[in-house]
mmCIF file of C-alpha atoms and ligand atoms in Angstrom:
data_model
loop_
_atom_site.group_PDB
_atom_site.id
_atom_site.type_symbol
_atom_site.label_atom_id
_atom_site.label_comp_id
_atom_site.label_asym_id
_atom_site.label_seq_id
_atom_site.Cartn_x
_atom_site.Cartn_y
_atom_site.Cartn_z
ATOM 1 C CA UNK A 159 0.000 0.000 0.000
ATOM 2 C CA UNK A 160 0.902 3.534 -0.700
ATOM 3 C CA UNK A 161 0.458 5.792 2.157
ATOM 4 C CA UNK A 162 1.017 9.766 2.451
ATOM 5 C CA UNK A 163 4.127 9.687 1.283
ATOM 6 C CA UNK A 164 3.879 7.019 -1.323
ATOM 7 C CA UNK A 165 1.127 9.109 -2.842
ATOM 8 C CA UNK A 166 3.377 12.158 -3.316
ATOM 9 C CA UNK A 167 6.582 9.977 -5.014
ATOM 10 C CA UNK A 168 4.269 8.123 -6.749
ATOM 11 C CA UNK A 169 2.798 11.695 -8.507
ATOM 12 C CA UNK A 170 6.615 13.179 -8.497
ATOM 13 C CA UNK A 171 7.457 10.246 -10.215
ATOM 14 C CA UNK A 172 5.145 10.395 -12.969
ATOM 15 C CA UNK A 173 5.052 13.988 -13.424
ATOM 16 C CA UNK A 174 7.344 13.843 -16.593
ATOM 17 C CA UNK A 175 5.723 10.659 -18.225
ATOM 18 C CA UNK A 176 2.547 12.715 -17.570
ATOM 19 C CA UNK A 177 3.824 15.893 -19.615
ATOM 20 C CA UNK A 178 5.391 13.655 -22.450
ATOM 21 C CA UNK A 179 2.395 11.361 -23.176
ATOM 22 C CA UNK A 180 0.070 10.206 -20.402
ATOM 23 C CA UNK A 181 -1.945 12.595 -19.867
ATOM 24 C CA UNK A 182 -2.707 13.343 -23.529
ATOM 25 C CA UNK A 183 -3.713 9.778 -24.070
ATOM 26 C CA UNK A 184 -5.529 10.293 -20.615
ATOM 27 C CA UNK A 185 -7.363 13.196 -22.466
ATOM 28 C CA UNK A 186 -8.683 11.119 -25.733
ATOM 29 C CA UNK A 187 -9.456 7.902 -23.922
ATOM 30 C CA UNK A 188 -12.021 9.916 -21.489
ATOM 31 C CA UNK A 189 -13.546 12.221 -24.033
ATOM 32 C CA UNK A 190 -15.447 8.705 -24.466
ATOM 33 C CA UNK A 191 -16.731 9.124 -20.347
ATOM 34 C CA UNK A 192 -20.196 10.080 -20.266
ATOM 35 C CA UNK A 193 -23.300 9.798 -18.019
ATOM 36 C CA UNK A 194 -22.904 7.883 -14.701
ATOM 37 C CA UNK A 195 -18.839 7.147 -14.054
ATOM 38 C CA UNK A 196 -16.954 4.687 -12.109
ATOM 39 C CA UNK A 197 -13.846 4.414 -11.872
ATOM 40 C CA UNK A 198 -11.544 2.548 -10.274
ATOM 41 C CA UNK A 199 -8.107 2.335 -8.439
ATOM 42 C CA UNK A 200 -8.315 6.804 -8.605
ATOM 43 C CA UNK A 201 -5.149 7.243 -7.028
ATOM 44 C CA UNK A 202 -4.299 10.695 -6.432
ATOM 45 C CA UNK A 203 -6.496 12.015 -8.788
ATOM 46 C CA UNK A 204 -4.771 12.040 -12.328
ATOM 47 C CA UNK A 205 -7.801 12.057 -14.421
ATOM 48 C CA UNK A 206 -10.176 14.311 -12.798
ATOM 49 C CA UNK A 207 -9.105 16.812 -15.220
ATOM 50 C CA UNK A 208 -9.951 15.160 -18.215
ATOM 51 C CA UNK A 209 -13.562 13.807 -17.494
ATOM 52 C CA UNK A 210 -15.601 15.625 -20.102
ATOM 53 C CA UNK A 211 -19.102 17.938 -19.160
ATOM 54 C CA UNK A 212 -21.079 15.028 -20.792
ATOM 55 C CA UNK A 213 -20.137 12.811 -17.116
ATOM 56 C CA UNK A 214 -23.664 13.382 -14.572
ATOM 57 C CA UNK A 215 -22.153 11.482 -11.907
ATOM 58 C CA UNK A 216 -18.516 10.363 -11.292
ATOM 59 C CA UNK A 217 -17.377 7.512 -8.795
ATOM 60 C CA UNK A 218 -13.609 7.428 -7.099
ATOM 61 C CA UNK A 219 -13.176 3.991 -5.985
ATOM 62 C CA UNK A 220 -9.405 3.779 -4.232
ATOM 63 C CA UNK A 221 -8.610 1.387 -1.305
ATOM 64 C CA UNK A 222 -5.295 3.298 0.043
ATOM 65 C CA UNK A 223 -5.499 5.771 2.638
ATOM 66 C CA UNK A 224 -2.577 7.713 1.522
ATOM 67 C CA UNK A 225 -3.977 7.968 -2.054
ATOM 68 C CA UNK A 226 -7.680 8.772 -0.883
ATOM 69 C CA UNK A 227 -6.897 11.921 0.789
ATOM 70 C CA UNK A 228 -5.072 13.405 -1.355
ATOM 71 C CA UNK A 229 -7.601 12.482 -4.570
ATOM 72 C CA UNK A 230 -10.283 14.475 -1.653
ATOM 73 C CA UNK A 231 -8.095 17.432 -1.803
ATOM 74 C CA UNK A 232 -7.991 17.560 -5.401
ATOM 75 C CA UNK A 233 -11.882 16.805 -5.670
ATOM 76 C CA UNK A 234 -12.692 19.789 -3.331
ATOM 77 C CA UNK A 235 -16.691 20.690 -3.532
ATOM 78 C CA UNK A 236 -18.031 19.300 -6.516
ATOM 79 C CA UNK A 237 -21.485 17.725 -5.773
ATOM 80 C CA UNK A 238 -21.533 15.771 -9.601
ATOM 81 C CA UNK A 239 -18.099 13.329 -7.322
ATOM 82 C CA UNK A 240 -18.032 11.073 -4.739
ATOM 83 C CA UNK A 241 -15.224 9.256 -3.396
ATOM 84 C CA UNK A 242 -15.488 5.350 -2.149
ATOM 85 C CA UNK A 243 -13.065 3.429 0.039
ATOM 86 C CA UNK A 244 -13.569 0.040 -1.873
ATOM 87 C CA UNK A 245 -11.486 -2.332 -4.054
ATOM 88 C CA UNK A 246 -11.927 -3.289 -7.193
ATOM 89 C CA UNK A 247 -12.799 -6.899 -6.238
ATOM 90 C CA UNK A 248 -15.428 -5.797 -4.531
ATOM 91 C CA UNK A 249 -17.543 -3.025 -5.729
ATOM 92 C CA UNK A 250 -19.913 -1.924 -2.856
ATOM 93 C CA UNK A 251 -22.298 -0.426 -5.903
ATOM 94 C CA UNK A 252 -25.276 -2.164 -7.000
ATOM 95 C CA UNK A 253 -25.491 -4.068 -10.589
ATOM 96 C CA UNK A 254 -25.697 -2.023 -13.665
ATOM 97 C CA UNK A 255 -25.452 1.011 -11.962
ATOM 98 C CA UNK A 256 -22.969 2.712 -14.552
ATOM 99 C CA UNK A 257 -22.542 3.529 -18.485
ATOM 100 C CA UNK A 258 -18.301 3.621 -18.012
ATOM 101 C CA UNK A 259 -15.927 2.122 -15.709
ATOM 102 C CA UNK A 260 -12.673 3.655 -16.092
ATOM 103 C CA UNK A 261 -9.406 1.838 -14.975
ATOM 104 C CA UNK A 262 -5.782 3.601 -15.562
ATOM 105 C CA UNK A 263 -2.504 1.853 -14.607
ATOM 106 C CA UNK A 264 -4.871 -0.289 -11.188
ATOM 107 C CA UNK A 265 -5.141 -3.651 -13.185
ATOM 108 C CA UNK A 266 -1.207 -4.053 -12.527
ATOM 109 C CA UNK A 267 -2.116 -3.678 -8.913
ATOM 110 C CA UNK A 268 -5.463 -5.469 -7.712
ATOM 111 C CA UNK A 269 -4.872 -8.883 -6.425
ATOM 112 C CA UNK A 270 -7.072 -10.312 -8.806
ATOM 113 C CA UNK A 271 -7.397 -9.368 -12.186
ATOM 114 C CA UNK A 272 -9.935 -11.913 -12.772
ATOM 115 C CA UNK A 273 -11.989 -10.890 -9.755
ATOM 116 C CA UNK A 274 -12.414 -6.927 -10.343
ATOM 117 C CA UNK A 275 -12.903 -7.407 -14.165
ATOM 118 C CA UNK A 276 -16.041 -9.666 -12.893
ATOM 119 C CA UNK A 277 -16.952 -6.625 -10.749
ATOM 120 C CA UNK A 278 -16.549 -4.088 -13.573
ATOM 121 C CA UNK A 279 -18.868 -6.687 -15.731
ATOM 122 C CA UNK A 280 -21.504 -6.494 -12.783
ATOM 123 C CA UNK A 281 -21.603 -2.674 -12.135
ATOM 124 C CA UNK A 282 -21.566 -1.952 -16.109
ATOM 125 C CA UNK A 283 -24.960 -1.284 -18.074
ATOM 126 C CA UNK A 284 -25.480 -3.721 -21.056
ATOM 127 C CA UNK A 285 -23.389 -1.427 -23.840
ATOM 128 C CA UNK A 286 -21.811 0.162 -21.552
ATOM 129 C CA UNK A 287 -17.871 0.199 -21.495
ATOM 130 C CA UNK A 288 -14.665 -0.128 -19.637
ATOM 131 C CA UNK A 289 -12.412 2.648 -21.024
ATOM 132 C CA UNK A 290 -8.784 1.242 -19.822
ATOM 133 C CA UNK A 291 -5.064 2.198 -19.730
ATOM 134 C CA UNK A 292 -2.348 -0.365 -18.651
ATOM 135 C CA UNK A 293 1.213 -1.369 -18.490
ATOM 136 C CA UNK A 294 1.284 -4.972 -19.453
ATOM 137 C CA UNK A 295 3.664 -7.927 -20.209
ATOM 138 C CA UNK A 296 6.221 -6.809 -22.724
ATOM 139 C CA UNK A 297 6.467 -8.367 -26.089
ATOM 140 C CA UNK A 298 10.053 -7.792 -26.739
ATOM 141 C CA UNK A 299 11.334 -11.684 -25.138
ATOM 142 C CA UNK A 300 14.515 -9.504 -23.389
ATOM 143 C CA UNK A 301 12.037 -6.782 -21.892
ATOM 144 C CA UNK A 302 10.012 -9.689 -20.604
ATOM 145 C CA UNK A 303 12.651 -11.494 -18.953
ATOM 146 C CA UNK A 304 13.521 -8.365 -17.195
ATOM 147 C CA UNK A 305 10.376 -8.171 -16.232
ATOM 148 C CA UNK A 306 10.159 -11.529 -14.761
ATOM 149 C CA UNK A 307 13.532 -10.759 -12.937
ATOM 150 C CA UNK A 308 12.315 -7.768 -11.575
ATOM 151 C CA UNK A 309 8.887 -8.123 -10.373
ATOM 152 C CA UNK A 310 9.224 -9.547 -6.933
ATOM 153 C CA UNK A 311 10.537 -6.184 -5.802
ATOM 154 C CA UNK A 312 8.433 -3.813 -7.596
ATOM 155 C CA UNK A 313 5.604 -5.422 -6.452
ATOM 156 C CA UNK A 314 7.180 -4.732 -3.061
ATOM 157 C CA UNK A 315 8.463 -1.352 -3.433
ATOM 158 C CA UNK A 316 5.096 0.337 -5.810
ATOM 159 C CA UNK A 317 1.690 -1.144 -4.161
ATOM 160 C CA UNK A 318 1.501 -4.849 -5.605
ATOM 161 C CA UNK A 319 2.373 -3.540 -8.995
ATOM 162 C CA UNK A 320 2.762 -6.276 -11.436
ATOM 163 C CA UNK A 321 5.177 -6.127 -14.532
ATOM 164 C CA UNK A 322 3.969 -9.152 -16.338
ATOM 165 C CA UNK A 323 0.427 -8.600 -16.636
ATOM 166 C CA UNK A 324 -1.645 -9.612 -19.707
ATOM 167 C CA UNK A 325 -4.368 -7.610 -19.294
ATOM 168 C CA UNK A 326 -5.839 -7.282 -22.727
ATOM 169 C CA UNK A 327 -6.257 -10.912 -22.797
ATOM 170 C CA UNK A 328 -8.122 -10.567 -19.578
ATOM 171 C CA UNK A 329 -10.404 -8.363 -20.618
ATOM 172 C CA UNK A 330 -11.304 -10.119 -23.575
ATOM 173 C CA UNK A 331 -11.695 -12.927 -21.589
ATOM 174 C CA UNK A 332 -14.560 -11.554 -19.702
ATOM 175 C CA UNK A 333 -16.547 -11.358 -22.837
ATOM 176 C CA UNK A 334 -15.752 -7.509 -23.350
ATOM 177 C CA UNK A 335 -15.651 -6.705 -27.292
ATOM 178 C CA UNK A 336 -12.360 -5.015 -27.497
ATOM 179 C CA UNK A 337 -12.712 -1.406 -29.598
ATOM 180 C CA UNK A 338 -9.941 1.018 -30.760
ATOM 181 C CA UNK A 339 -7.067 -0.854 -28.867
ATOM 182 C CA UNK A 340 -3.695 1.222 -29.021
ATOM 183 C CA UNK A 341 -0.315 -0.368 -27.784
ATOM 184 C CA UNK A 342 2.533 2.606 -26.843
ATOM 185 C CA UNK A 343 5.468 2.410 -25.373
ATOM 186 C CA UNK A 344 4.980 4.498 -22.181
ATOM 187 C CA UNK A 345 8.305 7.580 -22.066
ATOM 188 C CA UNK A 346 9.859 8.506 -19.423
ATOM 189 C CA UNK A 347 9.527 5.921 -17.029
ATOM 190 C CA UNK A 348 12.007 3.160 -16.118
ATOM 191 C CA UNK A 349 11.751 0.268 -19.050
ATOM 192 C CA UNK A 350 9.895 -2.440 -17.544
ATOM 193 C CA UNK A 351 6.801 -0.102 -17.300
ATOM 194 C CA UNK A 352 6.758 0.814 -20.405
ATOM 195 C CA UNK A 353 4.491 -1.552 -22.541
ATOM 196 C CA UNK A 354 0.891 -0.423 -22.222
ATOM 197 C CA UNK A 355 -2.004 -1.082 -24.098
ATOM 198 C CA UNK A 356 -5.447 1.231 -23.970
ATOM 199 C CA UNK A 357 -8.487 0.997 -25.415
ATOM 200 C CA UNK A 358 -12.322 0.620 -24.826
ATOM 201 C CA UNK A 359 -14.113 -2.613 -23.485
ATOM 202 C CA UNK A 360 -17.596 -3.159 -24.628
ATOM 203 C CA UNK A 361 -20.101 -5.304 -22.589
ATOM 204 C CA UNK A 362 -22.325 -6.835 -24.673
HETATM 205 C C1 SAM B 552 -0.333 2.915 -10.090
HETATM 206 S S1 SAM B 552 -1.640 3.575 -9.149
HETATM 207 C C2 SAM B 552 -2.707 4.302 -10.413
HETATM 208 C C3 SAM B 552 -3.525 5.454 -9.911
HETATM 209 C C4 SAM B 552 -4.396 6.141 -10.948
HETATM 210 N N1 SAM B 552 -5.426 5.252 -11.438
HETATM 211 C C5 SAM B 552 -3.614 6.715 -12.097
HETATM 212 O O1 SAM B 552 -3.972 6.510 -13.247
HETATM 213 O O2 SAM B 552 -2.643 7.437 -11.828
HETATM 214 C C6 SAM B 552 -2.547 2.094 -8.718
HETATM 215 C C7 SAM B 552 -3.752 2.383 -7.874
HETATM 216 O O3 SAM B 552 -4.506 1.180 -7.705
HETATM 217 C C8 SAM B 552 -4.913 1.133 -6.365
HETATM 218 N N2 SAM B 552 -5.195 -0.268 -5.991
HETATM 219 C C9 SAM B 552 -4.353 -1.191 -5.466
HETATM 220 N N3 SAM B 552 -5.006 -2.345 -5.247
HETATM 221 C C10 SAM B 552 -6.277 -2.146 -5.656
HETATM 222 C C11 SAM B 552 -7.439 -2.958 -5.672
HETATM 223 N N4 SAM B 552 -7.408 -4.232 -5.254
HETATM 224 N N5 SAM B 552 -8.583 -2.414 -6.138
HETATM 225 C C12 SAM B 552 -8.613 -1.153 -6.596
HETATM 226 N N6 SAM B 552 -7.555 -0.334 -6.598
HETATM 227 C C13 SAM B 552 -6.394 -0.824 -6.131
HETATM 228 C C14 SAM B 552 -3.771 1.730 -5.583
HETATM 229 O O4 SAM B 552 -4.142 2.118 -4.278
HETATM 230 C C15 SAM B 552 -3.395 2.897 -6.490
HETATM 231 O O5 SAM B 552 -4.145 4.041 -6.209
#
Protein backbone atom coordinates (compact mmCIF):
# COMPACT_ATOMS: atom_id res chain seq x y z
CA UNK A 1 0.00 0.00 0.00
CA UNK A 2 0.90 3.53 -0.70
CA UNK A 3 0.46 5.79 2.16
CA UNK A 4 1.02 9.77 2.45
CA UNK A 5 4.13 9.69 1.28
CA UNK A 6 3.88 7.02 -1.32
CA UNK A 7 1.13 9.11 -2.84
CA UNK A 8 3.38 12.16 -3.32
CA UNK A 9 6.58 9.98 -5.01
CA UNK A 10 4.27 8.12 -6.75
CA UNK A 11 2.80 11.70 -8.51
CA UNK A 12 6.61 13.18 -8.50
CA UNK A 13 7.46 10.25 -10.21
CA UNK A 14 5.15 10.40 -12.97
CA UNK A 15 5.05 13.99 -13.42
CA UNK A 16 7.34 13.84 -16.59
CA UNK A 17 5.72 10.66 -18.22
CA UNK A 18 2.55 12.71 -17.57
CA UNK A 19 3.82 15.89 -19.62
CA UNK A 20 5.39 13.66 -22.45
CA UNK A 21 2.40 11.36 -23.18
CA UNK A 22 0.07 10.21 -20.40
CA UNK A 23 -1.94 12.60 -19.87
CA UNK A 24 -2.71 13.34 -23.53
CA UNK A 25 -3.71 9.78 -24.07
CA UNK A 26 -5.53 10.29 -20.61
CA UNK A 27 -7.36 13.20 -22.47
CA UNK A 28 -8.68 11.12 -25.73
CA UNK A 29 -9.46 7.90 -23.92
CA UNK A 30 -12.02 9.92 -21.49
CA UNK A 31 -13.55 12.22 -24.03
CA UNK A 32 -15.45 8.71 -24.47
CA UNK A 33 -16.73 9.12 -20.35
CA UNK A 34 -20.20 10.08 -20.27
CA UNK A 35 -23.30 9.80 -18.02
CA UNK A 36 -22.90 7.88 -14.70
CA UNK A 37 -18.84 7.15 -14.05
CA UNK A 38 -16.95 4.69 -12.11
CA UNK A 39 -13.85 4.41 -11.87
CA UNK A 40 -11.54 2.55 -10.27
CA UNK A 41 -8.11 2.34 -8.44
CA UNK A 42 -8.31 6.80 -8.61
CA UNK A 43 -5.15 7.24 -7.03
CA UNK A 44 -4.30 10.70 -6.43
CA UNK A 45 -6.50 12.01 -8.79
CA UNK A 46 -4.77 12.04 -12.33
CA UNK A 47 -7.80 12.06 -14.42
CA UNK A 48 -10.18 14.31 -12.80
CA UNK A 49 -9.10 16.81 -15.22
CA UNK A 50 -9.95 15.16 -18.22
CA UNK A 51 -13.56 13.81 -17.49
CA UNK A 52 -15.60 15.63 -20.10
CA UNK A 53 -19.10 17.94 -19.16
CA UNK A 54 -21.08 15.03 -20.79
CA UNK A 55 -20.14 12.81 -17.12
CA UNK A 56 -23.66 13.38 -14.57
CA UNK A 57 -22.15 11.48 -11.91
CA UNK A 58 -18.52 10.36 -11.29
CA UNK A 59 -17.38 7.51 -8.79
CA UNK A 60 -13.61 7.43 -7.10
CA UNK A 61 -13.18 3.99 -5.99
CA UNK A 62 -9.40 3.78 -4.23
CA UNK A 63 -8.61 1.39 -1.31
CA UNK A 64 -5.29 3.30 0.04
CA UNK A 65 -5.50 5.77 2.64
CA UNK A 66 -2.58 7.71 1.52
CA UNK A 67 -3.98 7.97 -2.05
CA UNK A 68 -7.68 8.77 -0.88
CA UNK A 69 -6.90 11.92 0.79
CA UNK A 70 -5.07 13.40 -1.36
CA UNK A 71 -7.60 12.48 -4.57
CA UNK A 72 -10.28 14.48 -1.65
CA UNK A 73 -8.09 17.43 -1.80
CA UNK A 74 -7.99 17.56 -5.40
CA UNK A 75 -11.88 16.81 -5.67
CA UNK A 76 -12.69 19.79 -3.33
CA UNK A 77 -16.69 20.69 -3.53
CA UNK A 78 -18.03 19.30 -6.52
CA UNK A 79 -21.49 17.73 -5.77
CA UNK A 80 -21.53 15.77 -9.60
CA UNK A 81 -18.10 13.33 -7.32
CA UNK A 82 -18.03 11.07 -4.74
CA UNK A 83 -15.22 9.26 -3.40
CA UNK A 84 -15.49 5.35 -2.15
CA UNK A 85 -13.07 3.43 0.04
CA UNK A 86 -13.57 0.04 -1.87
CA UNK A 87 -11.49 -2.33 -4.05
CA UNK A 88 -11.93 -3.29 -7.19
CA UNK A 89 -12.80 -6.90 -6.24
CA UNK A 90 -15.43 -5.80 -4.53
CA UNK A 91 -17.54 -3.02 -5.73
CA UNK A 92 -19.91 -1.92 -2.86
CA UNK A 93 -22.30 -0.43 -5.90
CA UNK A 94 -25.28 -2.16 -7.00
CA UNK A 95 -25.49 -4.07 -10.59
CA UNK A 96 -25.70 -2.02 -13.66
CA UNK A 97 -25.45 1.01 -11.96
CA UNK A 98 -22.97 2.71 -14.55
CA UNK A 99 -22.54 3.53 -18.49
CA UNK A 100 -18.30 3.62 -18.01
CA UNK A 101 -15.93 2.12 -15.71
CA UNK A 102 -12.67 3.66 -16.09
CA UNK A 103 -9.41 1.84 -14.98
CA UNK A 104 -5.78 3.60 -15.56
CA UNK A 105 -2.50 1.85 -14.61
CA UNK A 106 -4.87 -0.29 -11.19
CA UNK A 107 -5.14 -3.65 -13.18
CA UNK A 108 -1.21 -4.05 -12.53
CA UNK A 109 -2.12 -3.68 -8.91
CA UNK A 110 -5.46 -5.47 -7.71
CA UNK A 111 -4.87 -8.88 -6.43
CA UNK A 112 -7.07 -10.31 -8.81
CA UNK A 113 -7.40 -9.37 -12.19
CA UNK A 114 -9.93 -11.91 -12.77
CA UNK A 115 -11.99 -10.89 -9.76
CA UNK A 116 -12.41 -6.93 -10.34
CA UNK A 117 -12.90 -7.41 -14.17
CA UNK A 118 -16.04 -9.67 -12.89
CA UNK A 119 -16.95 -6.62 -10.75
CA UNK A 120 -16.55 -4.09 -13.57
CA UNK A 121 -18.87 -6.69 -15.73
CA UNK A 122 -21.50 -6.49 -12.78
CA UNK A 123 -21.60 -2.67 -12.14
CA UNK A 124 -21.57 -1.95 -16.11
CA UNK A 125 -24.96 -1.28 -18.07
CA UNK A 126 -25.48 -3.72 -21.06
CA UNK A 127 -23.39 -1.43 -23.84
CA UNK A 128 -21.81 0.16 -21.55
CA UNK A 129 -17.87 0.20 -21.50
CA UNK A 130 -14.66 -0.13 -19.64
CA UNK A 131 -12.41 2.65 -21.02
CA UNK A 132 -8.78 1.24 -19.82
CA UNK A 133 -5.06 2.20 -19.73
CA UNK A 134 -2.35 -0.36 -18.65
CA UNK A 135 1.21 -1.37 -18.49
CA UNK A 136 1.28 -4.97 -19.45
CA UNK A 137 3.66 -7.93 -20.21
CA UNK A 138 6.22 -6.81 -22.72
CA UNK A 139 6.47 -8.37 -26.09
CA UNK A 140 10.05 -7.79 -26.74
CA UNK A 141 11.33 -11.68 -25.14
CA UNK A 142 14.51 -9.50 -23.39
CA UNK A 143 12.04 -6.78 -21.89
CA UNK A 144 10.01 -9.69 -20.60
CA UNK A 145 12.65 -11.49 -18.95
CA UNK A 146 13.52 -8.36 -17.20
CA UNK A 147 10.38 -8.17 -16.23
CA UNK A 148 10.16 -11.53 -14.76
CA UNK A 149 13.53 -10.76 -12.94
CA UNK A 150 12.31 -7.77 -11.58
CA UNK A 151 8.89 -8.12 -10.37
CA UNK A 152 9.22 -9.55 -6.93
CA UNK A 153 10.54 -6.18 -5.80
CA UNK A 154 8.43 -3.81 -7.60
CA UNK A 155 5.60 -5.42 -6.45
CA UNK A 156 7.18 -4.73 -3.06
CA UNK A 157 8.46 -1.35 -3.43
CA UNK A 158 5.10 0.34 -5.81
CA UNK A 159 1.69 -1.14 -4.16
CA UNK A 160 1.50 -4.85 -5.61
CA UNK A 161 2.37 -3.54 -8.99
CA UNK A 162 2.76 -6.28 -11.44
CA UNK A 163 5.18 -6.13 -14.53
CA UNK A 164 3.97 -9.15 -16.34
CA UNK A 165 0.43 -8.60 -16.64
CA UNK A 166 -1.65 -9.61 -19.71
CA UNK A 167 -4.37 -7.61 -19.29
CA UNK A 168 -5.84 -7.28 -22.73
CA UNK A 169 -6.26 -10.91 -22.80
CA UNK A 170 -8.12 -10.57 -19.58
CA UNK A 171 -10.40 -8.36 -20.62
CA UNK A 172 -11.30 -10.12 -23.58
CA UNK A 173 -11.69 -12.93 -21.59
CA UNK A 174 -14.56 -11.55 -19.70
CA UNK A 175 -16.55 -11.36 -22.84
CA UNK A 176 -15.75 -7.51 -23.35
CA UNK A 177 -15.65 -6.70 -27.29
CA UNK A 178 -12.36 -5.02 -27.50
CA UNK A 179 -12.71 -1.41 -29.60
CA UNK A 180 -9.94 1.02 -30.76
CA UNK A 181 -7.07 -0.85 -28.87
CA UNK A 182 -3.70 1.22 -29.02
CA UNK A 183 -0.32 -0.37 -27.78
CA UNK A 184 2.53 2.61 -26.84
CA UNK A 185 5.47 2.41 -25.37
CA UNK A 186 4.98 4.50 -22.18
CA UNK A 187 8.31 7.58 -22.07
CA UNK A 188 9.86 8.51 -19.42
CA UNK A 189 9.53 5.92 -17.03
CA UNK A 190 12.01 3.16 -16.12
CA UNK A 191 11.75 0.27 -19.05
CA UNK A 192 9.90 -2.44 -17.54
CA UNK A 193 6.80 -0.10 -17.30
CA UNK A 194 6.76 0.81 -20.41
CA UNK A 195 4.49 -1.55 -22.54
CA UNK A 196 0.89 -0.42 -22.22
CA UNK A 197 -2.00 -1.08 -24.10
CA UNK A 198 -5.45 1.23 -23.97
CA UNK A 199 -8.49 1.00 -25.41
CA UNK A 200 -12.32 0.62 -24.83
CA UNK A 201 -14.11 -2.61 -23.49
CA UNK A 202 -17.60 -3.16 -24.63
CA UNK A 203 -20.10 -5.30 -22.59
CA UNK A 204 -22.32 -6.84 -24.67
C1 LIG B 1 -0.33 2.91 -10.09
S1 LIG B 1 -1.64 3.58 -9.15
C2 LIG B 1 -2.71 4.30 -10.41
C3 LIG B 1 -3.52 5.45 -9.91
C4 LIG B 1 -4.40 6.14 -10.95
N1 LIG B 1 -5.43 5.25 -11.44
C5 LIG B 1 -3.61 6.72 -12.10
O1 LIG B 1 -3.97 6.51 -13.25
O2 LIG B 1 -2.64 7.44 -11.83
C6 LIG B 1 -2.55 2.09 -8.72
C7 LIG B 1 -3.75 2.38 -7.87
O3 LIG B 1 -4.51 1.18 -7.71
C8 LIG B 1 -4.91 1.13 -6.36
N2 LIG B 1 -5.20 -0.27 -5.99
C9 LIG B 1 -4.35 -1.19 -5.47
N3 LIG B 1 -5.01 -2.34 -5.25
C10 LIG B 1 -6.28 -2.15 -5.66
C11 LIG B 1 -7.44 -2.96 -5.67
N4 LIG B 1 -7.41 -4.23 -5.25
N5 LIG B 1 -8.58 -2.41 -6.14
C12 LIG B 1 -8.61 -1.15 -6.60
N6 LIG B 1 -7.55 -0.33 -6.60
C13 LIG B 1 -6.39 -0.82 -6.13
C14 LIG B 1 -3.77 1.73 -5.58
O4 LIG B 1 -4.14 2.12 -4.28
C15 LIG B 1 -3.40 2.90 -6.49
O5 LIG B 1 -4.15 4.04 -6.21
Amino acid sequence: MWGPLGAWVYDRTLSRAEETCLADWRRALLENAHGDVLEIGAGTGANLAHYPPAVRRLVLAEPDAGMRSRLKRKVGERPEVTVVDATAEAIPLPDRAFDVVVSTLVLCSVESPGRSLAEVWRVLRPGGTLLFLEHVAAELPGRLRWQRVLEPGWRFMAGNCHLTRRTEDAIAEMGFALEDVRRESIRKVAGVVRPSVRGVARKS
